[in-house]
Short mmCIF file of C-alpha atoms in Angstrom, two decimals:
data_model
loop_
_atom_site.label_atom_id
_atom_site.label_comp_id
_atom_site.label_asym_id
_atom_site.label_seq_id
_atom_site.Cartn_x
_atom_site.Cartn_y
_atom_site.Cartn_z
CA MET A 1 62.48 3.04 85.04
CA ASN A 2 63.90 6.56 84.70
CA GLU A 3 61.71 9.37 83.41
CA PRO A 4 62.46 10.59 79.89
CA TRP A 5 65.04 13.36 79.89
CA LEU A 6 63.63 14.99 76.72
CA THR A 7 60.13 16.39 76.31
CA ILE A 8 59.00 17.44 72.83
CA ILE A 9 56.22 20.01 73.12
CA GLY A 10 54.02 21.37 70.39
CA ILE A 11 53.17 25.02 71.01
CA GLY A 12 50.60 27.15 69.22
CA GLU A 13 50.16 30.87 68.70
CA ASP A 14 48.28 31.06 72.02
CA GLY A 15 51.55 30.31 73.84
CA LEU A 16 51.51 29.05 77.42
CA ALA A 17 47.74 29.37 77.66
CA GLY A 18 47.27 26.54 75.17
CA LEU A 19 49.67 24.07 76.80
CA SER A 20 48.60 21.08 78.86
CA GLU A 21 49.51 20.73 82.52
CA ALA A 22 52.08 18.06 81.63
CA SER A 23 53.74 20.41 79.14
CA ARG A 24 53.90 23.22 81.69
CA LYS A 25 55.49 20.95 84.28
CA ALA A 26 58.11 19.79 81.80
CA LEU A 27 58.91 23.42 80.94
CA ALA A 28 59.19 24.35 84.61
CA ARG A 29 61.77 21.67 85.39
CA ALA A 30 63.78 21.90 82.17
CA GLU A 31 67.34 23.14 82.43
CA THR A 32 67.47 23.91 78.69
CA VAL A 33 64.67 24.71 76.24
CA PHE A 34 65.35 24.54 72.51
CA GLY A 35 63.14 26.14 69.90
CA GLY A 36 62.80 28.79 67.28
CA GLU A 37 63.01 32.36 68.53
CA ARG A 38 59.24 32.69 68.05
CA HIS A 39 58.58 29.54 70.10
CA LEU A 40 60.83 30.68 72.93
CA ALA A 41 59.10 34.05 73.02
CA LEU A 42 55.64 32.46 73.06
CA ALA A 43 56.63 30.34 76.07
CA ASP A 44 58.44 33.25 77.80
CA ILE A 45 61.48 31.04 78.47
CA GLY A 46 64.10 33.66 79.22
CA SER A 47 67.73 32.70 79.80
CA ARG A 48 67.13 28.94 79.63
CA GLY A 49 66.21 29.23 75.95
CA ARG A 50 68.53 28.16 73.12
CA PRO A 51 67.45 29.04 69.58
CA TRP A 52 67.73 26.33 66.94
CA PRO A 53 70.85 26.38 64.82
CA VAL A 54 70.22 27.11 61.14
CA PRO A 55 70.19 24.68 59.44
CA PHE A 56 68.50 22.50 62.04
CA ASP A 57 70.83 20.03 63.77
CA ALA A 58 69.37 17.47 66.16
CA ASN A 59 72.82 16.79 67.65
CA VAL A 60 72.72 20.00 69.69
CA VAL A 61 69.84 18.49 71.67
CA LEU A 62 71.74 15.25 72.19
CA SER A 63 74.52 17.22 73.88
CA CYS A 64 72.10 17.65 76.79
CA ARG A 65 71.42 13.91 77.11
CA GLY A 66 70.46 12.88 80.63
CA ARG A 67 69.53 16.41 81.75
CA PRO A 68 65.92 17.71 81.82
CA THR A 69 65.44 19.24 78.38
CA VAL A 70 62.52 20.54 76.34
CA VAL A 71 62.16 21.06 72.61
CA LEU A 72 59.47 23.45 71.43
CA ALA A 73 58.03 23.06 67.96
CA SER A 74 55.03 24.43 66.09
CA GLY A 75 51.78 22.51 66.54
CA ASP A 76 52.30 18.80 66.01
CA PRO A 77 56.08 18.15 66.09
CA PHE A 78 55.64 14.91 64.13
CA TRP A 79 53.95 16.46 61.10
CA HIS A 80 56.69 18.27 59.13
CA GLY A 81 58.34 19.13 62.44
CA ALA A 82 61.46 18.23 64.41
CA GLY A 83 59.88 15.37 66.35
CA ALA A 84 60.79 12.44 64.11
CA SER A 85 64.33 13.75 63.48
CA LEU A 86 64.92 13.63 67.21
CA ALA A 87 63.06 10.40 68.02
CA GLU A 88 64.99 8.38 65.45
CA LYS A 89 68.23 9.21 67.29
CA LEU A 90 66.90 8.25 70.74
CA GLY A 91 65.78 5.17 72.64
CA SER A 92 62.06 4.77 73.29
CA GLY A 93 62.46 5.56 77.00
CA GLU A 94 64.43 8.77 76.47
CA TRP A 95 61.67 11.04 75.22
CA ILE A 96 58.00 11.90 75.54
CA ALA A 97 55.90 14.19 73.34
CA HIS A 98 52.92 16.48 73.94
CA PRO A 99 51.67 17.59 70.52
CA ALA A 100 49.31 20.49 69.90
CA PRO A 101 46.89 20.83 66.96
CA SER A 102 48.86 21.06 63.73
CA THR A 103 48.61 24.01 61.37
CA PHE A 104 46.85 21.63 58.96
CA SER A 105 44.21 20.80 61.59
CA LEU A 106 43.66 24.45 62.44
CA ALA A 107 43.44 25.48 58.79
CA ALA A 108 40.93 22.72 58.00
CA ALA A 109 38.88 23.77 61.02
CA ARG A 110 38.75 27.39 59.85
CA LEU A 111 37.73 26.41 56.31
CA GLY A 112 35.38 23.59 57.25
CA TRP A 113 37.31 21.03 55.20
CA ARG A 114 37.51 17.30 55.85
CA LEU A 115 41.14 16.86 56.80
CA GLU A 116 41.20 13.21 55.76
CA SER A 117 40.45 14.17 52.14
CA THR A 118 42.68 17.26 52.07
CA ILE A 119 46.21 17.15 50.65
CA CYS A 120 48.72 18.49 53.19
CA LEU A 121 52.17 19.57 52.01
CA ALA A 122 55.18 21.40 53.42
CA LEU A 123 56.58 23.82 50.84
CA HIS A 124 58.68 26.04 53.11
CA ALA A 125 61.82 24.19 51.97
CA ALA A 126 60.60 22.57 48.74
CA PRO A 127 59.85 23.82 45.22
CA PHE A 128 56.28 24.67 44.25
CA GLU A 129 56.48 21.91 41.63
CA ARG A 130 55.78 19.44 44.45
CA LEU A 131 52.16 20.49 43.91
CA VAL A 132 52.08 19.24 40.31
CA PRO A 133 51.05 15.62 41.03
CA TYR A 134 48.17 16.81 43.22
CA LEU A 135 46.64 19.61 41.16
CA ALA A 136 43.24 18.54 39.85
CA HIS A 137 39.85 20.21 39.50
CA GLY A 138 38.34 20.58 42.95
CA ALA A 139 41.40 19.36 44.85
CA ARG A 140 41.77 20.90 48.30
CA ILE A 141 45.35 21.48 49.34
CA ILE A 142 46.88 23.04 52.47
CA CYS A 143 50.55 24.06 52.20
CA LEU A 144 52.99 25.34 54.77
CA VAL A 145 55.02 28.15 53.22
CA ARG A 146 57.95 30.18 54.44
CA ASP A 147 56.30 33.61 54.67
CA GLY A 148 53.83 35.95 53.05
CA LYS A 149 56.03 36.60 50.04
CA ALA A 150 56.21 32.88 49.39
CA GLY A 151 52.42 32.78 49.55
CA SER A 152 52.21 35.52 46.92
CA ASP A 153 54.79 33.74 44.78
CA LEU A 154 52.76 30.54 44.97
CA ALA A 155 49.62 32.35 43.79
CA LYS A 156 51.58 33.71 40.82
CA TRP A 157 52.99 30.24 40.07
CA LEU A 158 49.48 28.77 40.03
CA THR A 159 48.16 31.54 37.78
CA GLU A 160 50.97 31.09 35.25
CA ARG A 161 50.03 27.42 34.96
CA GLY A 162 46.34 27.98 34.36
CA TRP A 163 45.07 27.69 37.93
CA GLY A 164 44.40 31.42 38.45
CA SER A 165 40.68 30.90 39.13
CA SER A 166 41.48 28.71 42.14
CA THR A 167 40.22 29.97 45.48
CA PHE A 168 43.27 30.86 47.52
CA TRP A 169 43.45 31.55 51.26
CA THR A 170 46.30 32.78 53.44
CA LEU A 171 46.04 31.72 57.06
CA ALA A 172 48.42 33.43 59.47
CA ALA A 173 49.10 32.96 63.19
CA LEU A 174 46.30 30.41 63.54
CA GLY A 175 45.07 29.82 67.05
CA GLY A 176 46.45 33.07 68.46
CA PRO A 177 45.28 36.64 69.03
CA ARG A 178 46.80 37.79 65.71
CA GLU A 179 45.05 35.14 63.64
CA SER A 180 44.18 36.16 60.10
CA VAL A 181 42.30 34.26 57.39
CA GLN A 182 41.97 35.95 54.00
CA GLY A 183 40.49 34.58 50.78
CA TYR A 184 41.22 35.56 47.17
CA HIS A 185 41.39 34.10 43.72
CA ALA A 186 44.95 33.08 42.98
CA ARG A 187 45.13 35.50 40.05
CA ASP A 188 44.20 38.44 42.32
CA CYS A 189 46.99 37.95 44.85
CA SER A 190 49.91 40.35 44.57
CA GLY A 191 52.68 41.68 46.75
CA ASP A 192 53.73 40.46 50.19
CA LEU A 193 50.49 39.19 51.72
CA THR A 194 51.79 39.18 55.27
CA GLY A 195 55.09 39.06 57.07
CA ASN A 196 53.95 36.22 59.35
CA PRO A 197 54.63 32.55 58.76
CA VAL A 198 51.57 31.34 56.93
CA ALA A 199 49.70 28.38 55.62
CA VAL A 200 48.13 28.63 52.22
CA ALA A 201 44.99 26.76 51.22
CA VAL A 202 43.96 26.15 47.63
CA GLU A 203 40.74 24.85 46.13
CA ALA A 204 41.94 24.12 42.61
CA ARG A 205 40.03 25.46 39.62
CA GLY A 206 40.93 26.20 36.03
CA ALA A 207 43.40 23.89 34.35
CA HIS A 208 43.54 20.13 33.98
CA GLY A 209 45.70 18.03 36.24
CA ILE A 210 47.93 15.12 35.25
CA ALA A 211 46.09 12.08 33.95
CA ARG A 212 46.38 9.08 36.25
CA SER A 213 46.46 6.48 33.47
CA SER A 214 49.77 5.16 32.19
CA GLY A 215 51.14 6.79 29.07
CA LEU A 216 51.30 10.58 29.37
CA PRO A 217 51.57 12.53 26.08
CA ASP A 218 55.10 12.65 24.70
CA ASP A 219 55.02 16.45 24.46
CA VAL A 220 54.81 16.93 28.23
CA PHE A 221 58.41 15.71 28.46
CA VAL A 222 61.63 17.46 27.44
CA HIS A 223 63.38 15.10 25.03
CA ASP A 224 65.56 14.92 21.93
CA GLY A 225 63.54 12.17 20.30
CA GLN A 226 64.98 9.49 22.58
CA ILE A 227 61.79 8.68 24.45
CA THR A 228 59.68 5.58 24.95
CA LYS A 229 56.62 6.63 22.96
CA ARG A 230 53.28 6.96 24.70
CA PRO A 231 51.53 3.69 23.70
CA VAL A 232 54.68 1.61 24.16
CA ARG A 233 55.34 3.32 27.48
CA ALA A 234 51.84 2.39 28.63
CA LEU A 235 52.56 -1.27 27.82
CA ALA A 236 55.87 -1.14 29.68
CA LEU A 237 54.38 0.50 32.77
CA SER A 238 51.58 -2.05 32.86
CA ALA A 239 54.17 -4.84 32.99
CA LEU A 240 56.38 -2.97 35.48
CA ALA A 241 53.34 -2.70 37.81
CA PRO A 242 54.40 0.37 39.86
CA ARG A 243 53.61 0.32 43.56
CA ALA A 244 54.08 3.03 46.16
CA GLY A 245 57.40 2.77 47.99
CA GLU A 246 59.11 0.57 45.40
CA ARG A 247 62.31 1.39 43.49
CA LEU A 248 62.90 1.25 39.73
CA TRP A 249 66.11 1.03 37.77
CA ASP A 250 65.46 2.79 34.46
CA ILE A 251 68.47 1.73 32.39
CA GLY A 252 69.18 3.82 29.31
CA ALA A 253 66.60 6.28 30.58
CA GLY A 254 66.69 8.75 27.66
CA SER A 255 64.18 11.42 28.68
CA GLY A 256 63.27 9.70 31.95
CA SER A 257 59.61 9.37 30.97
CA ILE A 258 59.36 5.87 32.46
CA SER A 259 60.97 7.08 35.70
CA VAL A 260 58.56 10.04 35.90
CA GLU A 261 55.45 7.92 35.48
CA TRP A 262 56.78 5.34 37.94
CA ALA A 263 57.46 8.08 40.52
CA LEU A 264 53.98 9.56 39.99
CA CYS A 265 52.69 6.25 41.35
CA GLY A 266 54.58 6.84 44.61
CA GLY A 267 57.82 5.00 43.94
CA THR A 268 61.43 6.10 43.57
CA ALA A 269 63.65 5.64 40.54
CA SER A 270 67.32 5.52 39.60
CA ALA A 271 67.50 6.78 36.01
CA VAL A 272 70.73 5.54 34.43
CA GLU A 273 71.80 7.42 31.29
CA ALA A 274 75.19 7.48 29.57
CA ARG A 275 74.81 10.84 27.80
CA GLU A 276 75.07 13.97 29.93
CA ASP A 277 72.73 16.00 27.69
CA ARG A 278 70.02 13.39 28.11
CA ALA A 279 70.73 13.16 31.83
CA ALA A 280 70.10 16.92 31.94
CA ASN A 281 66.72 16.37 30.25
CA ILE A 282 65.84 13.76 32.88
CA ARG A 283 66.61 16.27 35.63
CA LYS A 284 64.43 18.88 33.92
CA ASN A 285 61.53 16.44 33.63
CA ALA A 286 61.88 15.29 37.23
CA ALA A 287 61.86 18.93 38.41
CA ALA A 288 58.90 19.92 36.21
CA PHE A 289 56.76 17.15 37.69
CA GLY A 290 57.85 17.91 41.26
CA LEU A 291 59.67 14.58 41.47
CA ALA A 292 63.32 15.57 41.86
CA HIS A 293 63.25 14.10 45.37
CA ARG A 294 62.06 10.74 43.99
CA ILE A 295 64.24 10.39 40.88
CA THR A 296 68.02 10.01 41.13
CA VAL A 297 69.90 10.54 37.88
CA VAL A 298 72.97 8.35 37.44
CA THR A 299 75.23 9.36 34.56
CA GLY A 300 77.11 6.37 33.22
CA ARG A 301 76.80 3.09 31.38
CA ALA A 302 75.29 -0.05 32.81
CA PRO A 303 76.27 -2.38 34.28
CA GLU A 304 79.17 -0.35 35.77
CA ALA A 305 76.84 2.51 36.72
CA LEU A 306 74.64 0.15 38.75
CA ALA A 307 77.31 -0.45 41.39
CA GLY A 308 76.19 0.87 44.75
CA LEU A 309 72.55 1.41 43.79
CA GLU A 310 69.85 0.30 46.18
CA ALA A 311 68.22 -2.97 45.17
CA ALA A 312 65.44 -2.57 42.64
CA ASP A 313 61.90 -3.88 42.77
CA ALA A 314 61.63 -3.43 39.00
CA VAL A 315 64.01 -2.81 36.10
CA PHE A 316 63.21 -1.29 32.73
CA ILE A 317 65.65 -1.54 29.82
CA GLY A 318 64.39 0.44 26.85
CA GLY A 319 67.17 -0.73 24.53
CA GLY A 320 70.70 -2.02 24.55
CA LEU A 321 70.18 -5.18 26.57
CA ASP A 322 72.92 -7.74 26.04
CA GLU A 323 74.11 -10.89 27.79
CA VAL A 324 76.68 -8.99 29.87
CA LEU A 325 74.06 -6.58 31.23
CA PHE A 326 71.54 -9.33 31.88
CA ASP A 327 74.08 -11.48 33.73
CA ALA A 328 75.02 -8.46 35.87
CA ILE A 329 71.50 -7.59 36.99
CA TRP A 330 69.66 -10.91 37.16
CA PRO A 331 71.48 -12.26 40.26
CA ARG A 332 70.68 -9.02 42.11
CA PHE A 333 66.91 -9.54 41.74
CA SER A 334 64.97 -10.48 44.84
CA PRO A 335 61.84 -12.67 44.61
CA GLY A 336 58.95 -10.71 43.14
CA ALA A 337 61.15 -8.21 41.26
CA ARG A 338 60.05 -7.44 37.69
CA LEU A 339 62.16 -7.01 34.58
CA VAL A 340 60.79 -5.40 31.42
CA ALA A 341 63.04 -5.12 28.36
CA HIS A 342 62.38 -3.76 24.86
CA ALA A 343 64.05 -4.72 21.61
CA VAL A 344 64.00 -2.77 18.36
CA THR A 345 66.82 -4.63 16.62
CA LEU A 346 66.89 -8.21 15.35
CA GLU A 347 69.88 -9.02 17.56
CA THR A 348 68.19 -7.90 20.76
CA GLU A 349 64.92 -9.54 19.68
CA ALA A 350 66.78 -12.84 19.33
CA LEU A 351 68.29 -12.37 22.79
CA LEU A 352 64.86 -11.71 24.33
CA GLY A 353 63.59 -14.87 22.68
CA GLU A 354 66.40 -16.87 24.23
CA LEU A 355 65.91 -15.29 27.67
CA HIS A 356 62.18 -16.02 27.42
CA ARG A 357 62.98 -19.67 26.68
CA ARG A 358 65.30 -19.91 29.68
CA HIS A 359 63.41 -17.85 32.26
CA GLY A 360 59.80 -17.76 31.12
CA GLY A 361 57.71 -14.62 31.47
CA GLU A 362 55.78 -13.00 28.62
CA LEU A 363 57.16 -12.17 25.18
CA MET A 364 55.09 -9.95 22.91
CA ARG A 365 55.46 -7.89 19.75
CA ALA A 366 53.69 -4.51 19.47
CA GLU A 367 53.12 -2.95 16.06
CA ILE A 368 51.39 0.43 16.29
CA SER A 369 50.29 2.48 13.27
CA HIS A 370 49.12 6.09 13.22
CA ALA A 371 46.68 7.52 10.69
CA ALA A 372 47.92 10.34 8.46
CA PRO A 373 45.76 12.34 6.00
CA LEU A 374 46.19 11.57 2.32
CA GLY A 375 43.76 13.79 0.37
CA ARG A 376 40.25 12.44 0.91
CA TYR A 377 41.74 9.28 2.35
CA ARG A 378 44.23 8.38 5.00
CA SER A 379 47.34 6.29 5.14
CA TRP A 380 48.70 4.31 8.03
CA GLU A 381 52.21 5.13 9.15
CA ALA A 382 53.63 2.18 11.01
CA ALA A 383 56.23 2.70 13.70
CA ARG A 384 59.05 0.20 14.07
CA PRO A 385 57.71 -2.90 15.90
CA VAL A 386 58.78 -3.25 19.50
CA VAL A 387 59.32 -6.60 21.18
CA GLN A 388 58.70 -6.59 24.93
CA TRP A 389 59.82 -9.26 27.36
CA SER A 390 58.57 -9.10 30.91
CA VAL A 391 59.35 -11.54 33.67
CA VAL A 392 58.91 -11.78 37.45
CA ARG A 393 61.86 -13.26 39.38
#
């Protein structure tokens, strides 16, 4: 069996001194060494070095296939690094990896945090809103950020959202002679903290995070009134039974509130909406919750707009179900897929009754009233009843 032609090496701020013997041997025999300019300087590569193209392109490494080649990456190349991007393009016998401690491991070691209970995120190429689902009192979070200015910007972002009393650390050049660990409160950070690539650690204090129960308040969403109201949304989500890694079709998505709460549970969603102004609201809500990477907005009418979508594990139809739409989606369901549909008109209610007769499932009517003051007394304002049909294929 031939030796792997590619060696993926994790390198720390201590440079060659921190590398294993196997890593040093691979470097010595490599004809070409790829890496960031900082990595190449740390390893003192010289003329054999080739800086990464920007943006990163794994194909430049593949051009050296069959020749002794090394890729240098920061710390653990398989934790927000180039390792997986390369390995997925190669056979198992073509590469070997020698990881170093990740920035997350080094940061946790400096702060004395349990890494297994610490949230670890890469924000150097992602919006700060990715933090939103994780912010909660006492949460410990380590983030990779682009540079010191980004660290300062993150502290300002946290402060503007009520998390200014959070303890906030910047950790630069960990593991090397220029290592720096500085602690602040988020509200006290200002200016460019450091020019070095940094990790930021946060122990969250101040505001309240997102509730983990189904049915977030309506006013946390941007909407024009077209929204599945909180108690009805909670019923729908209970029947949809979100699971991490599953995909939802949210047909007639309106504000996208169902898609957002589904994605908060770790799934992905295709939010289908005919009106562009409402599709824009869905995008705003997805971005505000840090879920733009999990929610795809499809502008168009179902069933035509469903063509080409990945198969769904669950489908929610908040209104507008008819026989044509049902006949288009039902054959595409795989065993175990869930369908939840709402009716607010007599015509659709009759259709749900017929579908329940033919396919089973659960048919229920929800009538929810809200109390309103009336002098010394109160009156009950009843919302329009909603009929919900839920069925598992």
